[in-house]
């Protein structure tokens, strides 16, 4: 019976998904026992109190979420420890970390496809997951030739954030509009949404807003609701369980990093607009996004706007950076990818028909072109553990 001591916050969706993955691993390979130590316990009883309890309970391993300045004392236990990243990665313990730069790149490419020229990032100073998300976002924006704006705070909770409210307010007002704003997580995105509402800054018309973690509760507190990058956290929890198992059994002796990858973007109202000045192209885009699961012909699109076929195709390519055909294809592939993860038992033909494809010929090759994987490989990589 392996005993795992949990020193992490359970209030966030990230932590709950992480624990769900670990519990799933324990059910597949256990039985394990989990002991949750409230976050205030250390404040009441100090480091010695935590160590004493861990020894009395005979913990075999620890999952901790803390500032690195607070976790060094866990070395005294002499048992495996995995740290959920905060200010930086540990050189001593195993890290539950993420492809933070890759998440920033995903956000930038998402906005670049929507033809923005102004890009902003709102994050937290001295926190590794915010710093590296900003770096990935900025690098991709600059590669594209966009204009980048940055605002950072040292504060991570609502009580402390109040002191930066005025500066954030001024920064948001000063940004050129329209602007694509990427926040380091959903809570920071909610702060932006609140201030935009106070200042009558329109979302998404003036500020297109994107967060990270896809916390449904936080994202839907906002009006309009906030689009967010979903992370493969549950799989990360499963892999954390696998690593702990090997460390406890001494099949592995050295710590390592578990990487949580960004999976997809959950689209909500805060990013629903493209930055398009041509009203006819905007109308065509809106029609395609609402109708791509049904047959769409160029003739049907021409009937909606006063443009010739050639004129429409040329203006669309100039405005969107992609042809009409490729844009429709992309909408269907993205939808198919979501359906694939949500309905892994259905056949590819059934999923293809639901996504607007009439058959499966060359579908795997087309899917790989857009997603980087065949449908089978994509499902294997990104499906939640079952």
JSON list of N, CA and C in Angstrom, two decimals, residues 17-83:
[
{"chain": "A", "resi": 17, "resn": "UNK", "atom": "N", "xyz": [-7.71, 18.34, -11.80]},
{"chain": "A", "resi": 17, "resn": "UNK", "atom": "CA", "xyz": [-7.44, 17.45, -12.93]},
{"chain": "A", "resi": 17, "resn": "UNK", "atom": "C", "xyz": [-6.14, 16.67, -12.71]},
{"chain": "A", "resi": 18, "resn": "UNK", "atom": "N", "xyz": [-5.16, 17.33, -12.11]},
{"chain": "A", "resi": 18, "resn": "UNK", "atom": "CA", "xyz": [-3.91, 16.65, -11.78]},
{"chain": "A", "resi": 18, "resn": "UNK", "atom": "C", "xyz": [-4.17, 15.47, -10.85]},
{"chain": "A", "resi": 19, "resn": "UNK", "atom": "N", "xyz": [-4.94, 15.71, -9.80]},
{"chain": "A", "resi": 19, "resn": "UNK", "atom": "CA", "xyz": [-5.24, 14.65, -8.84]},
{"chain": "A", "resi": 19, "resn": "UNK", "atom": "C", "xyz": [-6.11, 13.56, -9.46]},
{"chain": "A", "resi": 20, "resn": "UNK", "atom": "N", "xyz": [-6.99, 13.95, -10.37]},
{"chain": "A", "resi": 20, "resn": "UNK", "atom": "CA", "xyz": [-7.83, 12.95, -11.03]},
{"chain": "A", "resi": 20, "resn": "UNK", "atom": "C", "xyz": [-6.96, 11.97, -11.82]},
{"chain": "A", "resi": 21, "resn": "UNK", "atom": "N", "xyz": [-5.94, 12.50, -12.50]},
{"chain": "A", "resi": 21, "resn": "UNK", "atom": "CA", "xyz": [-5.03, 11.63, -13.24]},
{"chain": "A", "resi": 21, "resn": "UNK", "atom": "C", "xyz": [-4.25, 10.72, -12.32]},
{"chain": "A", "resi": 22, "resn": "UNK", "atom": "N", "xyz": [-3.80, 11.24, -11.17]},
{"chain": "A", "resi": 22, "resn": "UNK", "atom": "CA", "xyz": [-3.06, 10.41, -10.21]},
{"chain": "A", "resi": 22, "resn": "UNK", "atom": "C", "xyz": [-3.93, 9.32, -9.61]},
{"chain": "A", "resi": 23, "resn": "UNK", "atom": "N", "xyz": [-5.17, 9.68, -9.27]},
{"chain": "A", "resi": 23, "resn": "UNK", "atom": "CA", "xyz": [-6.08, 8.70, -8.72]},
{"chain": "A", "resi": 23, "resn": "UNK", "atom": "C", "xyz": [-6.36, 7.60, -9.74]},
{"chain": "A", "resi": 24, "resn": "UNK", "atom": "N", "xyz": [-6.49, 7.98, -11.00]},
{"chain": "A", "resi": 24, "resn": "UNK", "atom": "CA", "xyz": [-6.70, 6.99, -12.06]},
{"chain": "A", "resi": 24, "resn": "UNK", "atom": "C", "xyz": [-5.52, 6.02, -12.13]},
{"chain": "A", "resi": 25, "resn": "UNK", "atom": "N", "xyz": [-4.29, 6.57, -12.04]},
{"chain": "A", "resi": 25, "resn": "UNK", "atom": "CA", "xyz": [-3.12, 5.68, -12.07]},
{"chain": "A", "resi": 25, "resn": "UNK", "atom": "C", "xyz": [-3.13, 4.75, -10.86]},
{"chain": "A", "resi": 26, "resn": "UNK", "atom": "N", "xyz": [-3.49, 5.30, -9.70]},
{"chain": "A", "resi": 26, "resn": "UNK", "atom": "CA", "xyz": [-3.49, 4.47, -8.49]},
{"chain": "A", "resi": 26, "resn": "UNK", "atom": "C", "xyz": [-4.51, 3.34, -8.59]},
{"chain": "A", "resi": 27, "resn": "UNK", "atom": "N", "xyz": [-5.65, 3.60, -9.22]},
{"chain": "A", "resi": 27, "resn": "UNK", "atom": "CA", "xyz": [-6.66, 2.56, -9.38]},
{"chain": "A", "resi": 27, "resn": "UNK", "atom": "C", "xyz": [-6.17, 1.48, -10.34]},
{"chain": "A", "resi": 28, "resn": "UNK", "atom": "N", "xyz": [-5.39, 1.89, -11.33]},
{"chain": "A", "resi": 28, "resn": "UNK", "atom": "CA", "xyz": [-4.87, 0.92, -12.30]},
{"chain": "A", "resi": 28, "resn": "UNK", "atom": "C", "xyz": [-3.71, 0.11, -11.72]},
{"chain": "A", "resi": 29, "resn": "UNK", "atom": "N", "xyz": [-3.01, 0.68, -10.73]},
{"chain": "A", "resi": 29, "resn": "UNK", "atom": "CA", "xyz": [-1.76, 0.06, -10.26]},
{"chain": "A", "resi": 29, "resn": "UNK", "atom": "C", "xyz": [-1.65, -0.05, -8.75]},
{"chain": "A", "resi": 30, "resn": "UNK", "atom": "N", "xyz": [-2.69, 0.32, -8.02]},
{"chain": "A", "resi": 30, "resn": "UNK", "atom": "CA", "xyz": [-2.64, 0.37, -6.57]},
{"chain": "A", "resi": 30, "resn": "UNK", "atom": "C", "xyz": [-2.92, -0.95, -5.90]},
{"chain": "A", "resi": 31, "resn": "UNK", "atom": "N", "xyz": [-3.48, -0.86, -4.68]},
{"chain": "A", "resi": 31, "resn": "UNK", "atom": "CA", "xyz": [-4.12, 0.33, -4.10]},
{"chain": "A", "resi": 31, "resn": "UNK", "atom": "C", "xyz": [-3.13, 1.31, -3.48]},
{"chain": "A", "resi": 32, "resn": "UNK", "atom": "N", "xyz": [-3.48, 2.59, -3.56]},
{"chain": "A", "resi": 32, "resn": "UNK", "atom": "CA", "xyz": [-2.72, 3.66, -2.92]},
{"chain": "A", "resi": 32, "resn": "UNK", "atom": "C", "xyz": [-3.63, 4.37, -1.92]},
{"chain": "A", "resi": 33, "resn": "UNK", "atom": "N", "xyz": [-2.99, 5.04, -0.96]},
{"chain": "A", "resi": 33, "resn": "UNK", "atom": "CA", "xyz": [-3.71, 5.91, -0.04]},
{"chain": "A", "resi": 33, "resn": "UNK", "atom": "C", "xyz": [-3.21, 7.34, -0.23]},
{"chain": "A", "resi": 34, "resn": "UNK", "atom": "N", "xyz": [-4.14, 8.29, -0.26]},
{"chain": "A", "resi": 34, "resn": "UNK", "atom": "CA", "xyz": [-3.78, 9.71, -0.37]},
{"chain": "A", "resi": 34, "resn": "UNK", "atom": "C", "xyz": [-4.17, 10.42, 0.92]},
{"chain": "A", "resi": 35, "resn": "UNK", "atom": "N", "xyz": [-3.26, 11.25, 1.40]},
{"chain": "A", "resi": 35, "resn": "UNK", "atom": "CA", "xyz": [-3.52, 12.03, 2.61]},
{"chain": "A", "resi": 35, "resn": "UNK", "atom": "C", "xyz": [-3.37, 13.50, 2.24]},
{"chain": "A", "resi": 36, "resn": "UNK", "atom": "N", "xyz": [-4.45, 14.23, 2.33]},
{"chain": "A", "resi": 36, "resn": "UNK", "atom": "CA", "xyz": [-4.41, 15.66, 1.97]},
{"chain": "A", "resi": 36, "resn": "UNK", "atom": "C", "xyz": [-4.12, 16.49, 3.20]},
{"chain": "A", "resi": 37, "resn": "UNK", "atom": "N", "xyz": [-3.03, 17.24, 3.14]},
{"chain": "A", "resi": 37, "resn": "UNK", "atom": "CA", "xyz": [-2.69, 18.14, 4.23]},
{"chain": "A", "resi": 37, "resn": "UNK", "atom": "C", "xyz": [-3.12, 19.55, 3.85]},
{"chain": "A", "resi": 38, "resn": "UNK", "atom": "N", "xyz": [-4.01, 20.18, 4.61]},
{"chain": "A", "resi": 38, "resn": "UNK", "atom": "CA", "xyz": [-4.48, 21.52, 4.25]},
{"chain": "A", "resi": 38, "resn": "UNK", "atom": "C", "xyz": [-3.32, 22.49, 4.10]},
{"chain": "A", "resi": 39, "resn": "UNK", "atom": "N", "xyz": [-3.46, 23.46, 3.22]},
{"chain": "A", "resi": 39, "resn": "UNK", "atom": "CA", "xyz": [-2.37, 24.39, 2.94]},
{"chain": "A", "resi": 39, "resn": "UNK", "atom": "C", "xyz": [-2.02, 25.25, 4.15]},
{"chain": "A", "resi": 40, "resn": "UNK", "atom": "N", "xyz": [-2.96, 25.41, 5.08]},
{"chain": "A", "resi": 40, "resn": "UNK", "atom": "CA", "xyz": [-2.68, 26.23, 6.26]},
{"chain": "A", "resi": 40, "resn": "UNK", "atom": "C", "xyz": [-1.92, 25.47, 7.34]},
{"chain": "A", "resi": 41, "resn": "UNK", "atom": "N", "xyz": [-1.77, 24.16, 7.18]},
{"chain": "A", "resi": 41, "resn": "UNK", "atom": "CA", "xyz": [-1.16, 23.34, 8.23]},
{"chain": "A", "resi": 41, "resn": "UNK", "atom": "C", "xyz": [0.26, 23.81, 8.55]},
{"chain": "A", "resi": 42, "resn": "UNK", "atom": "N", "xyz": [1.03, 24.11, 7.51]},
{"chain": "A", "resi": 42, "resn": "UNK", "atom": "CA", "xyz": [2.41, 24.53, 7.71]},
{"chain": "A", "resi": 42, "resn": "UNK", "atom": "C", "xyz": [2.46, 25.87, 8.45]},
{"chain": "A", "resi": 43, "resn": "UNK", "atom": "N", "xyz": [1.50, 26.76, 8.15]},
{"chain": "A", "resi": 43, "resn": "UNK", "atom": "CA", "xyz": [1.46, 28.04, 8.84]},
{"chain": "A", "resi": 43, "resn": "UNK", "atom": "C", "xyz": [1.19, 27.86, 10.33]},
{"chain": "A", "resi": 44, "resn": "UNK", "atom": "N", "xyz": [0.39, 26.85, 10.67]},
{"chain": "A", "resi": 44, "resn": "UNK", "atom": "CA", "xyz": [0.06, 26.61, 12.07]},
{"chain": "A", "resi": 44, "resn": "UNK", "atom": "C", "xyz": [1.15, 25.87, 12.83]},
{"chain": "A", "resi": 45, "resn": "UNK", "atom": "N", "xyz": [1.75, 24.88, 12.19]},
{"chain": "A", "resi": 45, "resn": "UNK", "atom": "CA", "xyz": [2.66, 23.99, 12.91]},
{"chain": "A", "resi": 45, "resn": "UNK", "atom": "C", "xyz": [4.10, 24.03, 12.38]},
{"chain": "A", "resi": 46, "resn": "UNK", "atom": "N", "xyz": [4.33, 24.80, 11.34]},
{"chain": "A", "resi": 46, "resn": "UNK", "atom": "CA", "xyz": [5.69, 24.95, 10.85]},
{"chain": "A", "resi": 46, "resn": "UNK", "atom": "C", "xyz": [6.19, 23.74, 10.08]},
{"chain": "A", "resi": 47, "resn": "UNK", "atom": "N", "xyz": [7.43, 23.87, 9.58]},
{"chain": "A", "resi": 47, "resn": "UNK", "atom": "CA", "xyz": [8.02, 22.79, 8.80]},
{"chain": "A", "resi": 47, "resn": "UNK", "atom": "C", "xyz": [8.15, 21.51, 9.62]},
{"chain": "A", "resi": 48, "resn": "UNK", "atom": "N", "xyz": [8.52, 21.65, 10.89]},
{"chain": "A", "resi": 48, "resn": "UNK", "atom": "CA", "xyz": [8.68, 20.47, 11.73]},
{"chain": "A", "resi": 48, "resn": "UNK", "atom": "C", "xyz": [7.36, 19.74, 11.91]},
{"chain": "A", "resi": 49, "resn": "UNK", "atom": "N", "xyz": [6.27, 20.51, 11.96]},
{"chain": "A", "resi": 49, "resn": "UNK", "atom": "CA", "xyz": [4.97, 19.88, 12.09]},
{"chain": "A", "resi": 49, "resn": "UNK", "atom": "C", "xyz": [4.62, 19.04, 10.87]},
{"chain": "A", "resi": 50, "resn": "UNK", "atom": "N", "xyz": [4.94, 19.55, 9.68]},
{"chain": "A", "resi": 50, "resn": "UNK", "atom": "CA", "xyz": [4.69, 18.80, 8.45]},
{"chain": "A", "resi": 50, "resn": "UNK", "atom": "C", "xyz": [5.54, 17.54, 8.40]},
{"chain": "A", "resi": 51, "resn": "UNK", "atom": "N", "xyz": [6.83, 17.68, 8.75]},
{"chain": "A", "resi": 51, "resn": "UNK", "atom": "CA", "xyz": [7.73, 16.53, 8.74]},
{"chain": "A", "resi": 51, "resn": "UNK", "atom": "C", "xyz": [7.29, 15.47, 9.74]},
{"chain": "A", "resi": 52, "resn": "UNK", "atom": "N", "xyz": [6.88, 15.93, 10.93]},
{"chain": "A", "resi": 52, "resn": "UNK", "atom": "CA", "xyz": [6.43, 14.99, 11.96]},
{"chain": "A", "resi": 52, "resn": "UNK", "atom": "C", "xyz": [5.22, 14.20, 11.50]},
{"chain": "A", "resi": 53, "resn": "UNK", "atom": "N", "xyz": [4.24, 14.90, 10.89]},
{"chain": "A", "resi": 53, "resn": "UNK", "atom": "CA", "xyz": [3.04, 14.22, 10.43]},
{"chain": "A", "resi": 53, "resn": "UNK", "atom": "C", "xyz": [3.37, 13.24, 9.31]},
{"chain": "A", "resi": 54, "resn": "UNK", "atom": "N", "xyz": [4.23, 13.65, 8.38]},
{"chain": "A", "resi": 54, "resn": "UNK", "atom": "CA", "xyz": [4.60, 12.77, 7.26]},
{"chain": "A", "resi": 54, "resn": "UNK", "atom": "C", "xyz": [5.26, 11.49, 7.76]},
{"chain": "A", "resi": 55, "resn": "UNK", "atom": "N", "xyz": [6.09, 11.62, 8.79]},
{"chain": "A", "resi": 55, "resn": "UNK", "atom": "CA", "xyz": [6.77, 10.44, 9.34]},
{"chain": "A", "resi": 55, "resn": "UNK", "atom": "C", "xyz": [5.79, 9.55, 10.10]},
{"chain": "A", "resi": 56, "resn": "UNK", "atom": "N", "xyz": [4.90, 10.16, 10.87]},
{"chain": "A", "resi": 56, "resn": "UNK", "atom": "CA", "xyz": [3.93, 9.38, 11.63]},
{"chain": "A", "resi": 56, "resn": "UNK", "atom": "C", "xyz": [2.99, 8.62, 10.69]},
{"chain": "A", "resi": 57, "resn": "UNK", "atom": "N", "xyz": [2.64, 9.23, 9.60]},
{"chain": "A", "resi": 57, "resn": "UNK", "atom": "CA", "xyz": [1.73, 8.60, 8.64]},
{"chain": "A", "resi": 57, "resn": "UNK", "atom": "C", "xyz": [2.47, 7.60, 7.74]},
{"chain": "A", "resi": 58, "resn": "UNK", "atom": "N", "xyz": [3.81, 7.64, 7.81]},
{"chain": "A", "resi": 58, "resn": "UNK", "atom": "CA", "xyz": [4.68, 6.77, 7.01]},
{"chain": "A", "resi": 58, "resn": "UNK", "atom": "C", "xyz": [4.47, 7.00, 5.51]},
{"chain": "A", "resi": 59, "resn": "UNK", "atom": "N", "xyz": [4.50, 8.27, 5.12]},
{"chain": "A", "resi": 59, "resn": "UNK", "atom": "CA", "xyz": [4.33, 8.62, 3.70]},
{"chain": "A", "resi": 59, "resn": "UNK", "atom": "C", "xyz": [5.48, 8.05, 2.87]},
{"chain": "A", "resi": 60, "resn": "UNK", "atom": "N", "xyz": [5.13, 7.53, 1.71]},
{"chain": "A", "resi": 60, "resn": "UNK", "atom": "CA", "xyz": [6.14, 6.99, 0.79]},
{"chain": "A", "resi": 60, "resn": "UNK", "atom": "C", "xyz": [6.59, 8.03, -0.22]},
{"chain": "A", "resi": 61, "resn": "UNK", "atom": "N", "xyz": [5.77, 9.07, -0.46]},
{"chain": "A", "resi": 61, "resn": "UNK", "atom": "CA", "xyz": [6.09, 10.10, -1.45]},
{"chain": "A", "resi": 61, "resn": "UNK", "atom": "C", "xyz": [5.25, 11.32, -1.18]},
{"chain": "A", "resi": 62, "resn": "UNK", "atom": "N", "xyz": [5.65, 12.45, -1.78]},
{"chain": "A", "resi": 62, "resn": "UNK", "atom": "CA", "xyz": [4.96, 13.73, -1.57]},
{"chain": "A", "resi": 62, "resn": "UNK", "atom": "C", "xyz": [4.74, 14.41, -2.91]},
{"chain": "A", "resi": 63, "resn": "UNK", "atom": "N", "xyz": [3.54, 14.97, -3.10]},
{"chain": "A", "resi": 63, "resn": "UNK", "atom": "CA", "xyz": [3.26, 15.91, -4.18]},
{"chain": "A", "resi": 63, "resn": "UNK", "atom": "C", "xyz": [3.07, 17.26, -3.53]},
{"chain": "A", "resi": 64, "resn": "UNK", "atom": "N", "xyz": [3.90, 18.24, -3.92]},
{"chain": "A", "resi": 64, "resn": "UNK", "atom": "CA", "xyz": [3.86, 19.54, -3.26]},
{"chain": "A", "resi": 64, "resn": "UNK", "atom": "C", "xyz": [3.70, 20.67, -4.27]},
{"chain": "A", "resi": 65, "resn": "UNK", "atom": "N", "xyz": [2.97, 21.68, -3.86]},
{"chain": "A", "resi": 65, "resn": "UNK", "atom": "CA", "xyz": [2.82, 22.90, -4.66]},
{"chain": "A", "resi": 65, "resn": "UNK", "atom": "C", "xyz": [3.24, 24.05, -3.77]},
{"chain": "A", "resi": 66, "resn": "UNK", "atom": "N", "xyz": [4.39, 24.62, -4.06]},
{"chain": "A", "resi": 66, "resn": "UNK", "atom": "CA", "xyz": [4.89, 25.65, -3.16]},
{"chain": "A", "resi": 66, "resn": "UNK", "atom": "C", "xyz": [6.01, 26.43, -3.81]},
{"chain": "A", "resi": 67, "resn": "UNK", "atom": "N", "xyz": [6.28, 27.59, -3.24]},
{"chain": "A", "resi": 67, "resn": "UNK", "atom": "CA", "xyz": [7.46, 28.36, -3.60]},
{"chain": "A", "resi": 67, "resn": "UNK", "atom": "C", "xyz": [8.68, 27.52, -3.23]},
{"chain": "A", "resi": 68, "resn": "UNK", "atom": "N", "xyz": [9.69, 27.50, -4.11]},
{"chain": "A", "resi": 68, "resn": "UNK", "atom": "CA", "xyz": [10.88, 26.70, -3.84]},
{"chain": "A", "resi": 68, "resn": "UNK", "atom": "C", "xyz": [11.54, 27.08, -2.51]},
{"chain": "A", "resi": 69, "resn": "UNK", "atom": "N", "xyz": [11.37, 28.32, -2.09]},
{"chain": "A", "resi": 69, "resn": "UNK", "atom": "CA", "xyz": [11.94, 28.73, -0.81]},
{"chain": "A", "resi": 69, "resn": "UNK", "atom": "C", "xyz": [11.29, 27.99, 0.35]},
{"chain": "A", "resi": 70, "resn": "UNK", "atom": "N", "xyz": [10.13, 27.39, 0.11]},
{"chain": "A", "resi": 70, "resn": "UNK", "atom": "CA", "xyz": [9.37, 26.75, 1.18]},
{"chain": "A", "resi": 70, "resn": "UNK", "atom": "C", "xyz": [9.50, 25.23, 1.19]},
{"chain": "A", "resi": 71, "resn": "UNK", "atom": "N", "xyz": [10.13, 24.64, 0.20]},
{"chain": "A", "resi": 71, "resn": "UNK", "atom": "CA", "xyz": [10.07, 23.17, 0.09]},
{"chain": "A", "resi": 71, "resn": "UNK", "atom": "C", "xyz": [11.39, 22.47, 0.36]},
{"chain": "A", "resi": 72, "resn": "UNK", "atom": "N", "xyz": [12.44, 23.21, 0.57]},
{"chain": "A", "resi": 72, "resn": "UNK", "atom": "CA", "xyz": [13.73, 22.57, 0.82]},
{"chain": "A", "resi": 72, "resn": "UNK", "atom": "C", "xyz": [13.71, 21.64, 2.00]},
{"chain": "A", "resi": 73, "resn": "UNK", "atom": "N", "xyz": [12.88, 21.94, 2.99]},
{"chain": "A", "resi": 73, "resn": "UNK", "atom": "CA", "xyz": [12.82, 21.12, 4.20]},
{"chain": "A", "resi": 73, "resn": "UNK", "atom": "C", "xyz": [12.34, 19.70, 3.92]},
{"chain": "A", "resi": 74, "resn": "UNK", "atom": "N", "xyz": [11.65, 19.49, 2.78]},
{"chain": "A", "resi": 74, "resn": "UNK", "atom": "CA", "xyz": [11.14, 18.16, 2.46]},
{"chain": "A", "resi": 74, "resn": "UNK", "atom": "C", "xyz": [12.26, 17.17, 2.16]},
{"chain": "A", "resi": 75, "resn": "UNK", "atom": "N", "xyz": [13.46, 17.68, 1.90]},
{"chain": "A", "resi": 75, "resn": "UNK", "atom": "CA", "xyz": [14.61, 16.79, 1.67]},
{"chain": "A", "resi": 75, "resn": "UNK", "atom": "C", "xyz": [14.85, 15.89, 2.87]},
{"chain": "A", "resi": 76, "resn": "UNK", "atom": "N", "xyz": [14.51, 16.39, 4.06]},
{"chain": "A", "resi": 76, "resn": "UNK", "atom": "CA", "xyz": [14.77, 15.64, 5.28]},
{"chain": "A", "resi": 76, "resn": "UNK", "atom": "C", "xyz": [13.97, 14.34, 5.35]},
{"chain": "A", "resi": 77, "resn": "UNK", "atom": "N", "xyz": [12.90, 14.25, 4.59]},
{"chain": "A", "resi": 77, "resn": "UNK", "atom": "CA", "xyz": [12.08, 13.03, 4.63]},
{"chain": "A", "resi": 77, "resn": "UNK", "atom": "C", "xyz": [12.78, 11.86, 3.94]},
{"chain": "A", "resi": 78, "resn": "UNK", "atom": "N", "xyz": [13.63, 12.17, 2.96]},
{"chain": "A", "resi": 78, "resn": "UNK", "atom": "CA", "xyz": [14.33, 11.11, 2.25]},
{"chain": "A", "resi": 78, "resn": "UNK", "atom": "C", "xyz": [13.43, 10.24, 1.39]},
{"chain": "A", "resi": 79, "resn": "UNK", "atom": "N", "xyz": [12.30, 10.80, 0.93]},
{"chain": "A", "resi": 79, "resn": "UNK", "atom": "CA", "xyz": [11.37, 10.06, 0.08]},
{"chain": "A", "resi": 79, "resn": "UNK", "atom": "C", "xyz": [11.15, 10.85, -1.21]},
{"chain": "A", "resi": 80, "resn": "UNK", "atom": "N", "xyz": [10.62, 10.20, -2.27]},
{"chain": "A", "resi": 80, "resn": "UNK", "atom": "CA", "xyz": [10.39, 10.92, -3.53]},
{"chain": "A", "resi": 80, "resn": "UNK", "atom": "C", "xyz": [9.43, 12.09, -3.37]},
{"chain": "A", "resi": 81, "resn": "UNK", "atom": "N", "xyz": [9.74, 13.20, -4.03]},
{"chain": "A", "resi": 81, "resn": "UNK", "atom": "CA", "xyz": [8.91, 14.40, -4.00]},
{"chain": "A", "resi": 81, "resn": "UNK", "atom": "C", "xyz": [8.76, 14.93, -5.43]},
{"chain": "A", "resi": 82, "resn": "UNK", "atom": "N", "xyz": [7.54, 15.25, -5.82]},
{"chain": "A", "resi": 82, "resn": "UNK", "atom": "CA", "xyz": [7.29, 15.93, -7.10]},
{"chain": "A", "resi": 82, "resn": "UNK", "atom": "C", "xyz": [6.75, 17.32, -6.77]},
{"chain": "A", "resi": 83, "resn": "UNK", "atom": "N", "xyz": [7.36, 18.32, -7.40]},
{"chain": "A", "resi": 83, "resn": "UNK", "atom": "CA", "xyz": [6.98, 19.70, -7.16]},
{"chain": "A", "resi": 83, "resn": "UNK", "atom": "C", "xyz": [6.19, 20.25, -8.33]}
]
